[in-house]
mmCIF file of C-alpha atoms in Angstrom:
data_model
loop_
_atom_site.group_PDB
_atom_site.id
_atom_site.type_symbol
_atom_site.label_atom_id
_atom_site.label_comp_id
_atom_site.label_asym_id
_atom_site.label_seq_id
_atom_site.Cartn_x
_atom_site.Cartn_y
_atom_site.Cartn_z
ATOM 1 C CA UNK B 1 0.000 0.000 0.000
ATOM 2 C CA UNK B 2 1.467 3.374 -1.231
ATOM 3 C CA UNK B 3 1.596 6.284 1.074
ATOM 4 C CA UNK B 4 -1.406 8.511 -0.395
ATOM 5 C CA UNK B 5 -3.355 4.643 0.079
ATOM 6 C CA UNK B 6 -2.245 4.708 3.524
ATOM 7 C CA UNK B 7 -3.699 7.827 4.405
ATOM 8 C CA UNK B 8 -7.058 7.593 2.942
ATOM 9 C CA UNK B 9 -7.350 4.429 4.877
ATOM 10 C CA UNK B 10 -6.340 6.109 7.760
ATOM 11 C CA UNK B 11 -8.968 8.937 7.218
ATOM 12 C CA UNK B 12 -11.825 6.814 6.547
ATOM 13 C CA UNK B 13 -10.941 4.339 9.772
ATOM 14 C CA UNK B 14 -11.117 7.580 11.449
ATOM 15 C CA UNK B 15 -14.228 8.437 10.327
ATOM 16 C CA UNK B 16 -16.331 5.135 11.185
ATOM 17 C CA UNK B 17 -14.991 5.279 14.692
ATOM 18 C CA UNK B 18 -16.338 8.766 15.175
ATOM 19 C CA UNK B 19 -19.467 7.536 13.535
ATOM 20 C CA UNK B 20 -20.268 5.085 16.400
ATOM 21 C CA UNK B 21 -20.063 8.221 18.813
ATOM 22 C CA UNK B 22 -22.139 11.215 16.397
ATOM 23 C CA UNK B 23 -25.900 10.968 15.346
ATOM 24 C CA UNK B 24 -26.562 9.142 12.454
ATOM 25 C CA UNK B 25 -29.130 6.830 10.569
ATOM 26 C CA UNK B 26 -28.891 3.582 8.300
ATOM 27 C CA UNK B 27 -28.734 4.184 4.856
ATOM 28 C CA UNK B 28 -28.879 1.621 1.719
ATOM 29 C CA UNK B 29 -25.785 1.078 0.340
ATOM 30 C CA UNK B 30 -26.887 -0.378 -3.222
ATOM 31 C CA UNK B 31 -23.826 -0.656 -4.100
ATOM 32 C CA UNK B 32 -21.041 -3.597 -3.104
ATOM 33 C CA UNK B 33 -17.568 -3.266 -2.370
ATOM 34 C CA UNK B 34 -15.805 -3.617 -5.982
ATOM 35 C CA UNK B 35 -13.871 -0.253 -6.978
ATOM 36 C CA UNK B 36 -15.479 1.749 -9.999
ATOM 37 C CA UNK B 37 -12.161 2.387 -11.579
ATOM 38 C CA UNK B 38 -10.251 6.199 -12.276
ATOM 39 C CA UNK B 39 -12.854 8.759 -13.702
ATOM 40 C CA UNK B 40 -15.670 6.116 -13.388
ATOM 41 C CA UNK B 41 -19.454 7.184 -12.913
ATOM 42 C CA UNK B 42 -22.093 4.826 -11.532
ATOM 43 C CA UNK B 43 -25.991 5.703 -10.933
ATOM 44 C CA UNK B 44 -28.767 3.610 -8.897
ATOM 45 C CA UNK B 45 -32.224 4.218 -8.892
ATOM 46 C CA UNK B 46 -34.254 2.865 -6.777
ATOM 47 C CA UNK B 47 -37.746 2.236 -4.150
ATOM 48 C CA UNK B 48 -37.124 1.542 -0.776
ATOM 49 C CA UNK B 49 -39.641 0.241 1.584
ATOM 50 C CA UNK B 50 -38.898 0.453 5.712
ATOM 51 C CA UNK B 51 -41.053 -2.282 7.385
ATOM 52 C CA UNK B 52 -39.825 -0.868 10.814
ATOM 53 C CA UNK B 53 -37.197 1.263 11.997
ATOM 54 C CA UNK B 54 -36.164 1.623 15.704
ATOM 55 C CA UNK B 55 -36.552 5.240 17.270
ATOM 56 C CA UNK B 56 -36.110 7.122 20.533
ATOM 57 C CA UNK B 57 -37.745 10.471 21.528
ATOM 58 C CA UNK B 58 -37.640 12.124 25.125
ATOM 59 C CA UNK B 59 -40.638 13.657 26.049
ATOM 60 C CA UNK B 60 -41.426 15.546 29.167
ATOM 61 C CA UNK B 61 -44.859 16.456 31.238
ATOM 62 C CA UNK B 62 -44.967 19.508 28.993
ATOM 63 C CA UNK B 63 -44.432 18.057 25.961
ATOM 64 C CA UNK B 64 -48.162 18.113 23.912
ATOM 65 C CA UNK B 65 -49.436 18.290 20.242
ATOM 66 C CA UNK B 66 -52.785 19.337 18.624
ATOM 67 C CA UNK B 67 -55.608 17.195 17.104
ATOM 68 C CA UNK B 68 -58.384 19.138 15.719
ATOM 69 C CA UNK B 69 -59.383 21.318 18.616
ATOM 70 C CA UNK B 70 -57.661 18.811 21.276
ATOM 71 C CA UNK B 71 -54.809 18.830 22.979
ATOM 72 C CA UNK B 72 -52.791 15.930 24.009
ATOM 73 C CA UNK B 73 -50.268 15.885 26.450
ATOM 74 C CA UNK B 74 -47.501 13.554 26.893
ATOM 75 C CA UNK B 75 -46.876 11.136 29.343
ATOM 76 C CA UNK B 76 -44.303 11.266 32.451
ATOM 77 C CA UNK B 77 -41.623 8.616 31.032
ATOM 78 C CA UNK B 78 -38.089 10.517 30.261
ATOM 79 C CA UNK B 79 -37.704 7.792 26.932
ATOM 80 C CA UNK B 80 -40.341 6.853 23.966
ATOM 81 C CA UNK B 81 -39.283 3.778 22.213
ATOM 82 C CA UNK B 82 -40.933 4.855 19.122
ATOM 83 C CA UNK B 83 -41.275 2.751 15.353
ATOM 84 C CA UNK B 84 -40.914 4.122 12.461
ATOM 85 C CA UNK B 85 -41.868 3.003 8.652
ATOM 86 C CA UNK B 86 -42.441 4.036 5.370
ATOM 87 C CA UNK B 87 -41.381 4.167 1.246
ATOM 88 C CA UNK B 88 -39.974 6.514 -1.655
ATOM 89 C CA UNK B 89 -38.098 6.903 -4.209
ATOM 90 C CA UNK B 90 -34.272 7.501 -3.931
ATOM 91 C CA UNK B 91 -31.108 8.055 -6.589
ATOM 92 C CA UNK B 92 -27.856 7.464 -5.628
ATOM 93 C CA UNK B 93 -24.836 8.627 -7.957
ATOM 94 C CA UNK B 94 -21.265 7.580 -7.386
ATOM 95 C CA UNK B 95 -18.050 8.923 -8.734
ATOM 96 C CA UNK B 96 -14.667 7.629 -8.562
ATOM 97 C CA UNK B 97 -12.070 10.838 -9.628
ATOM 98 C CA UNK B 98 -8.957 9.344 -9.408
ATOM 99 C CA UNK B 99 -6.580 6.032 -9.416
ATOM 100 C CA UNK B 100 -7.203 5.531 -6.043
ATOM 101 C CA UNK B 101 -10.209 3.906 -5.181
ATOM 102 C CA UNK B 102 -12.081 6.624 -3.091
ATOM 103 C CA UNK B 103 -16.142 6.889 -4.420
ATOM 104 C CA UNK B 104 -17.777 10.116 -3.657
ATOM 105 C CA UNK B 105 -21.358 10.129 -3.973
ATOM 106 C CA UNK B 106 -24.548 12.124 -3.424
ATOM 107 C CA UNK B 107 -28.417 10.540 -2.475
ATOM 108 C CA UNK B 108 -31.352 12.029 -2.472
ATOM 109 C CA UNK B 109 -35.313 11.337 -3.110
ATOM 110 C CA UNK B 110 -38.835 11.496 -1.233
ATOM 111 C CA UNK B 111 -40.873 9.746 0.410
ATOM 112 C CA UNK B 112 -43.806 9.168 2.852
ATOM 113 C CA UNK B 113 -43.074 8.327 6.643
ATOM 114 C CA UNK B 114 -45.246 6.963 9.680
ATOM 115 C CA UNK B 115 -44.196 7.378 13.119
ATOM 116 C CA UNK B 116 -45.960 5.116 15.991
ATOM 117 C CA UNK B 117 -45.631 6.690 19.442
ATOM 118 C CA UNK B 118 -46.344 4.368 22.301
ATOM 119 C CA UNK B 119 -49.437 5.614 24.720
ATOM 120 C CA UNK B 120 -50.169 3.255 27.560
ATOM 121 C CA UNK B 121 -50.986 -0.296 25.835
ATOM 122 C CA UNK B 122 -51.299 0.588 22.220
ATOM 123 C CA UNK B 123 -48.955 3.275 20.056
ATOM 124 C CA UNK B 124 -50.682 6.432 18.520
ATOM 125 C CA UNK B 125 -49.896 6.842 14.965
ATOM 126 C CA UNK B 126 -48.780 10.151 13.345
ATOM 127 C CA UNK B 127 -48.067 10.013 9.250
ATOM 128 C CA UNK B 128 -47.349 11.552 5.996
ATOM 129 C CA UNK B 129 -49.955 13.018 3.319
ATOM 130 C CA UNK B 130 -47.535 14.108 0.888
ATOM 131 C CA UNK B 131 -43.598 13.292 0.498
ATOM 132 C CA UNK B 132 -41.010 14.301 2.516
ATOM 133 C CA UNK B 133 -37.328 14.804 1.160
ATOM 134 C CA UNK B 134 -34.414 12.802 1.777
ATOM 135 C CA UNK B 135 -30.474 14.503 0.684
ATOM 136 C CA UNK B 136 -27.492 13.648 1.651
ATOM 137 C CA UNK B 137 -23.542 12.325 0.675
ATOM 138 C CA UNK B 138 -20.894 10.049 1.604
ATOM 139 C CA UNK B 139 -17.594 8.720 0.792
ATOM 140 C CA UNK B 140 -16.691 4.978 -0.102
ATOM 141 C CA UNK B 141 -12.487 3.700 0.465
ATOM 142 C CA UNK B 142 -12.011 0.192 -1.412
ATOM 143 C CA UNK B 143 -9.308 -1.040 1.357
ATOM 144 C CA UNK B 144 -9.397 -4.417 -0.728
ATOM 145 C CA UNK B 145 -9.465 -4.366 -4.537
ATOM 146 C CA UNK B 146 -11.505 -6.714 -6.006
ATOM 147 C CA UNK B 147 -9.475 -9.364 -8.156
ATOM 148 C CA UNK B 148 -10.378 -12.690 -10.051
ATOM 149 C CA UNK B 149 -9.486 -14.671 -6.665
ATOM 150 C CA UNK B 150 -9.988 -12.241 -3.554
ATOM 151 C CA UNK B 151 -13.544 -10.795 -2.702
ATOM 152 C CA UNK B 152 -13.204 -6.553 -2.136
ATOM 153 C CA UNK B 153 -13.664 -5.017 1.371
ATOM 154 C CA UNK B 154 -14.683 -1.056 1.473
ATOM 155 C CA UNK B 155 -15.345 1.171 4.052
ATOM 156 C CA UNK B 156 -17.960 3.532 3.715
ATOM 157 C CA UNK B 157 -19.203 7.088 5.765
ATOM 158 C CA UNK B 158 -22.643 8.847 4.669
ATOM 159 C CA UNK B 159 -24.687 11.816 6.083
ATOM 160 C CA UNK B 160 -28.254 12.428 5.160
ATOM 161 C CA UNK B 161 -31.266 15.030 6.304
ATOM 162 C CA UNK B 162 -34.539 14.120 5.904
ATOM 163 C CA UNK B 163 -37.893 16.087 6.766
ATOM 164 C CA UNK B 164 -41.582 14.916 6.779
ATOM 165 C CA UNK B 165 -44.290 17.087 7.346
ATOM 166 C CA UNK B 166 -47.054 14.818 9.535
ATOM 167 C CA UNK B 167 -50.402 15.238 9.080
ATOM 168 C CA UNK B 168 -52.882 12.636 10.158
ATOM 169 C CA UNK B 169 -53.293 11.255 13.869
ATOM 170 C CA UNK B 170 -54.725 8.354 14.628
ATOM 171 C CA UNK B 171 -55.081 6.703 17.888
ATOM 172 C CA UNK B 172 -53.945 3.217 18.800
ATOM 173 C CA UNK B 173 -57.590 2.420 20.163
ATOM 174 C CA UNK B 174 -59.257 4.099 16.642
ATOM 175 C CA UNK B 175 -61.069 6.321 18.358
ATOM 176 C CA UNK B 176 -59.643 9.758 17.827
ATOM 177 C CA UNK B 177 -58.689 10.137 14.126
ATOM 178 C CA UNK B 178 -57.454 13.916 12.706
ATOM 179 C CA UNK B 179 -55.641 16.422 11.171
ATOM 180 C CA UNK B 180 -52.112 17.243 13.016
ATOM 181 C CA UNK B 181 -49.250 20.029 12.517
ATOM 182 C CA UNK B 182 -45.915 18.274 13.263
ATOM 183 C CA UNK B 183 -42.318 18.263 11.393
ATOM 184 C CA UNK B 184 -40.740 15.802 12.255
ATOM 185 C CA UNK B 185 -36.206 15.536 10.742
ATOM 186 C CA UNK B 186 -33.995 13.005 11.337
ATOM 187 C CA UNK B 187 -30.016 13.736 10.673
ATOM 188 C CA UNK B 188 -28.489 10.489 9.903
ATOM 189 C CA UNK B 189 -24.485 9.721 9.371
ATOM 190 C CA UNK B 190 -23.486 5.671 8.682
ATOM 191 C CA UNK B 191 -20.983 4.047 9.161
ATOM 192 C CA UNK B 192 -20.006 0.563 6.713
ATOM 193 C CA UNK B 193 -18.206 -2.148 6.020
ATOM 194 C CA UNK B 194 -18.885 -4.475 3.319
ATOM 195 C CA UNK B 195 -17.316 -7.332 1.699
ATOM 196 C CA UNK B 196 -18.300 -8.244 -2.146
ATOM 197 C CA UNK B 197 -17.191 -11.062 -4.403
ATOM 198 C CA UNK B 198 -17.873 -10.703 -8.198
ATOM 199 C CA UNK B 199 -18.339 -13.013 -10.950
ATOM 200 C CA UNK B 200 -17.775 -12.582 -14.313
ATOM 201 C CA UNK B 201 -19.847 -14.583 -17.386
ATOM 202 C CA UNK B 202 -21.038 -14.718 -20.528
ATOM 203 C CA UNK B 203 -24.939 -14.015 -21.107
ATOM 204 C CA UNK B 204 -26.395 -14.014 -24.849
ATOM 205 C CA UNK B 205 -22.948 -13.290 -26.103
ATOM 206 C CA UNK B 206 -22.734 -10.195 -23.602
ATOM 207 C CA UNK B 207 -20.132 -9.873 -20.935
ATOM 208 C CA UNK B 208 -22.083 -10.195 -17.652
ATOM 209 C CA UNK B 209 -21.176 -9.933 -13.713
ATOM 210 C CA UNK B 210 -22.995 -10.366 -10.349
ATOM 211 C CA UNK B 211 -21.680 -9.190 -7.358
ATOM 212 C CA UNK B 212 -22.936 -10.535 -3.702
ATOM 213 C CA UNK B 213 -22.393 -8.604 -0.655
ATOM 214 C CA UNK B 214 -22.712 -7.859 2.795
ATOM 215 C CA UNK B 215 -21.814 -6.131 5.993
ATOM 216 C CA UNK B 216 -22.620 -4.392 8.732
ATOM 217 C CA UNK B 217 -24.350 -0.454 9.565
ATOM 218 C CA UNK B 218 -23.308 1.420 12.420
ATOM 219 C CA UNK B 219 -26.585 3.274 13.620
ATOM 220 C CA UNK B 220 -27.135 5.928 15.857
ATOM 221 C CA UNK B 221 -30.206 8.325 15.076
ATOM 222 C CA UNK B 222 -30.665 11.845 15.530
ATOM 223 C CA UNK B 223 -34.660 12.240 15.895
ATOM 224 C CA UNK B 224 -36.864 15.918 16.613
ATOM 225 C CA UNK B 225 -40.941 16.246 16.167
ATOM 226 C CA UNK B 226 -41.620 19.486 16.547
ATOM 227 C CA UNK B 227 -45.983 20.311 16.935
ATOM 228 C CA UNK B 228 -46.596 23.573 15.749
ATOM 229 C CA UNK B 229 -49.960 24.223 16.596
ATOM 230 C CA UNK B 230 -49.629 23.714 20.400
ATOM 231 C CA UNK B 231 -45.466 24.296 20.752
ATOM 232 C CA UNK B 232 -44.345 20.998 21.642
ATOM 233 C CA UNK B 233 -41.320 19.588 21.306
ATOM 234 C CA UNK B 234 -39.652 16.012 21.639
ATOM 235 C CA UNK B 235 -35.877 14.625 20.623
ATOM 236 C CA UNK B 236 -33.736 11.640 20.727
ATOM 237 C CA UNK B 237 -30.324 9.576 19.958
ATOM 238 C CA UNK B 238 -30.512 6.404 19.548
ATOM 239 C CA UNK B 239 -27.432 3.772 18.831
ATOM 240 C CA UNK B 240 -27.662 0.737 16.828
ATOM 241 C CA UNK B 241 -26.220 -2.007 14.731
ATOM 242 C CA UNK B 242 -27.724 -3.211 11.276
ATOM 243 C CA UNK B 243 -26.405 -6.253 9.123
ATOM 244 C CA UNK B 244 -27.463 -5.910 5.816
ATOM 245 C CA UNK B 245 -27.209 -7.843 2.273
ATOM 246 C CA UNK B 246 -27.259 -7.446 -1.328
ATOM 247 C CA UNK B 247 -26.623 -8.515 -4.783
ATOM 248 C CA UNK B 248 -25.601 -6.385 -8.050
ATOM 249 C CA UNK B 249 -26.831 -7.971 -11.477
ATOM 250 C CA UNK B 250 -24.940 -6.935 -14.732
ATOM 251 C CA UNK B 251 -26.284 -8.427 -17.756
ATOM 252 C CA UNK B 252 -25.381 -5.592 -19.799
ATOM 253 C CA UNK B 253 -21.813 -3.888 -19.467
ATOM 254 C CA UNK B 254 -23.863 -0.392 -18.635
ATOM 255 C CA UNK B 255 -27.234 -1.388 -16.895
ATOM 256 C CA UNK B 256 -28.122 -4.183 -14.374
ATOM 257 C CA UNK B 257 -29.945 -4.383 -11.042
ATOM 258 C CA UNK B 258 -29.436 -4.105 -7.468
ATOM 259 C CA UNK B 259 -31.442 -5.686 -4.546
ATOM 260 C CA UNK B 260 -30.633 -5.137 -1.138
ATOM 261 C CA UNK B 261 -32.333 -5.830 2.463
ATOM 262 C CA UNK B 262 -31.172 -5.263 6.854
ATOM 263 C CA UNK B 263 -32.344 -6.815 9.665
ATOM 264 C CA UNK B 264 -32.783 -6.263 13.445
ATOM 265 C CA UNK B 265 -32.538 -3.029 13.979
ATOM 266 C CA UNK B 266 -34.091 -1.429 10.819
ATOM 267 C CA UNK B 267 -36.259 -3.940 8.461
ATOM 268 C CA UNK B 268 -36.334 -3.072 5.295
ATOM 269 C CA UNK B 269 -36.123 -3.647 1.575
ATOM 270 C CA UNK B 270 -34.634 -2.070 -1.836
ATOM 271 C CA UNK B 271 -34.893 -2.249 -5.627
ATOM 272 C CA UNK B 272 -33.432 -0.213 -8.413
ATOM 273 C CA UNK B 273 -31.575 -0.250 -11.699
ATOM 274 C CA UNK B 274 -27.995 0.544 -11.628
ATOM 275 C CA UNK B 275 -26.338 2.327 -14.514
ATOM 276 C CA UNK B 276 -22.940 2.454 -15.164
ATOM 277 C CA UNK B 277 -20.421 4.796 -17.354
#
């Protein structure tokens, strides 16, 4: 390893320790750990679909938000496990500058979110009418090339925003159902590390690949819901570990597609084309 390999490794090490101490979110990689190559452009499109996603808000006796012409206060506990779910639409585009095999990238999309609070035995449920945003970046190191006999190992750092407007409240016994006035933003950075292994074939006379990986997130989540009709306010950090798994499809030299899925702390599912230049 050369020296300017060295310190990029150094740098991004660096960088996923601090990410197990700062806020942050897991993201979907779509991508495994194979280098692009020097001046090298990739782009994934893709739906997402969160089946549940772990949450923490602290909330206070004078914490309360606005239904209609009621207000609800909440309850004394200092910590709300709260869940989390939800879809959209994201794009993901990856470029590799130089020789050394450092990705930059940039995400972004929309979506629609639900958040379930939990109120004595059932959870109160506050969602989306229209999409909220999603933006955000990151950086990708190859530490392993990929070669005809070894797999590739990469190390990965991302920070995105997201905001939701909420709208609808319902209750977790059905009984009060209305119109709400909340924002609620969550300020994600991830840390990754994956391992990849890709195979090369022929298909119909085309030169084809696929590309298996996996790894593991760090997670720690950033969380606010702010109500602005009655003022109240709730936050919360939460830490968290997400193995996840996917598989890149190439039949074509430019255009293939990626699935990808995690488990146990966030649940969730991906699909997209992949285009490459």
């Amino acid at each position: 390893m050369d020296k300017r390999k060295f310190i990029a490794a150094g740098l991004v090490a660096f960088t996923l320790l601090y990410a197990g101490v700062v806020r942050s979110f897991a993201t979907e990689l779509m991508s495994p750990a194979t280098q692009l190559g020097e001046k090298k452009l990739h782009a994934e499109v893709y739906y997402r679909h969160v089946m549940k996603q772990k949450l923490t808000l602290d909330v206070s006796q004078t914490g309360s938000f606005r239904v209609g012409n009621s207000t609800f206060s909440s309850n004394s506990a200092s910590e709300l496990e709260a869940e989390g779910s939800g879809n959209g639409v994201m794009s993901k585009v990856s470029f590799q500058p130089f020789d050394t095999p450092i990705q930059y990238y940039l995400v972004g999309g929309a979506g629609h979110f639900d958040l379930k609070l939990p109120s004595g035995t059932y959870s109160n449920k506050h969602a989306t009418d229209n999409p909220g945003y999603i933006l955000g970046g990151g950086i990708k190191y190859t530490l392993v090339p990929y070669t005809v006999v070894t797999p590739a190992v990469s190390l990965d750092i991302s920070a995105t925003h997201s905001r939701y407007k909420l709208t609808s409240f319902t209750s977790g016994d059905g009984r009060t159902v209305g119109a709400i006035n909340q924002e609620f933003t969550i300020f994600e950075i991830q840390g990754a590390a994956t391992v990849s292994k890709k195979f090369l074939f022929d298909l119909a006379g085309e030169k084809a690949s696929v590309d298996p990986y996996l790894g593991v997130k760090v997670i720690r989540t950033r969380t606010n819901l702010d109500d602005n009709s009655a003022g109240g306010h709730y936050s919360g950090t939460k830490t968290d570990i997400a193995p996840f798994f996917g598989i890149k499809f190439k039949p074509f030299p430019y255009q293939g597609l990626v699935i990808e899925g995690s488990v146990l702390s966030e649940l969730s599912a991906a699909v997209g084309l992949t285009l490459g230049f």
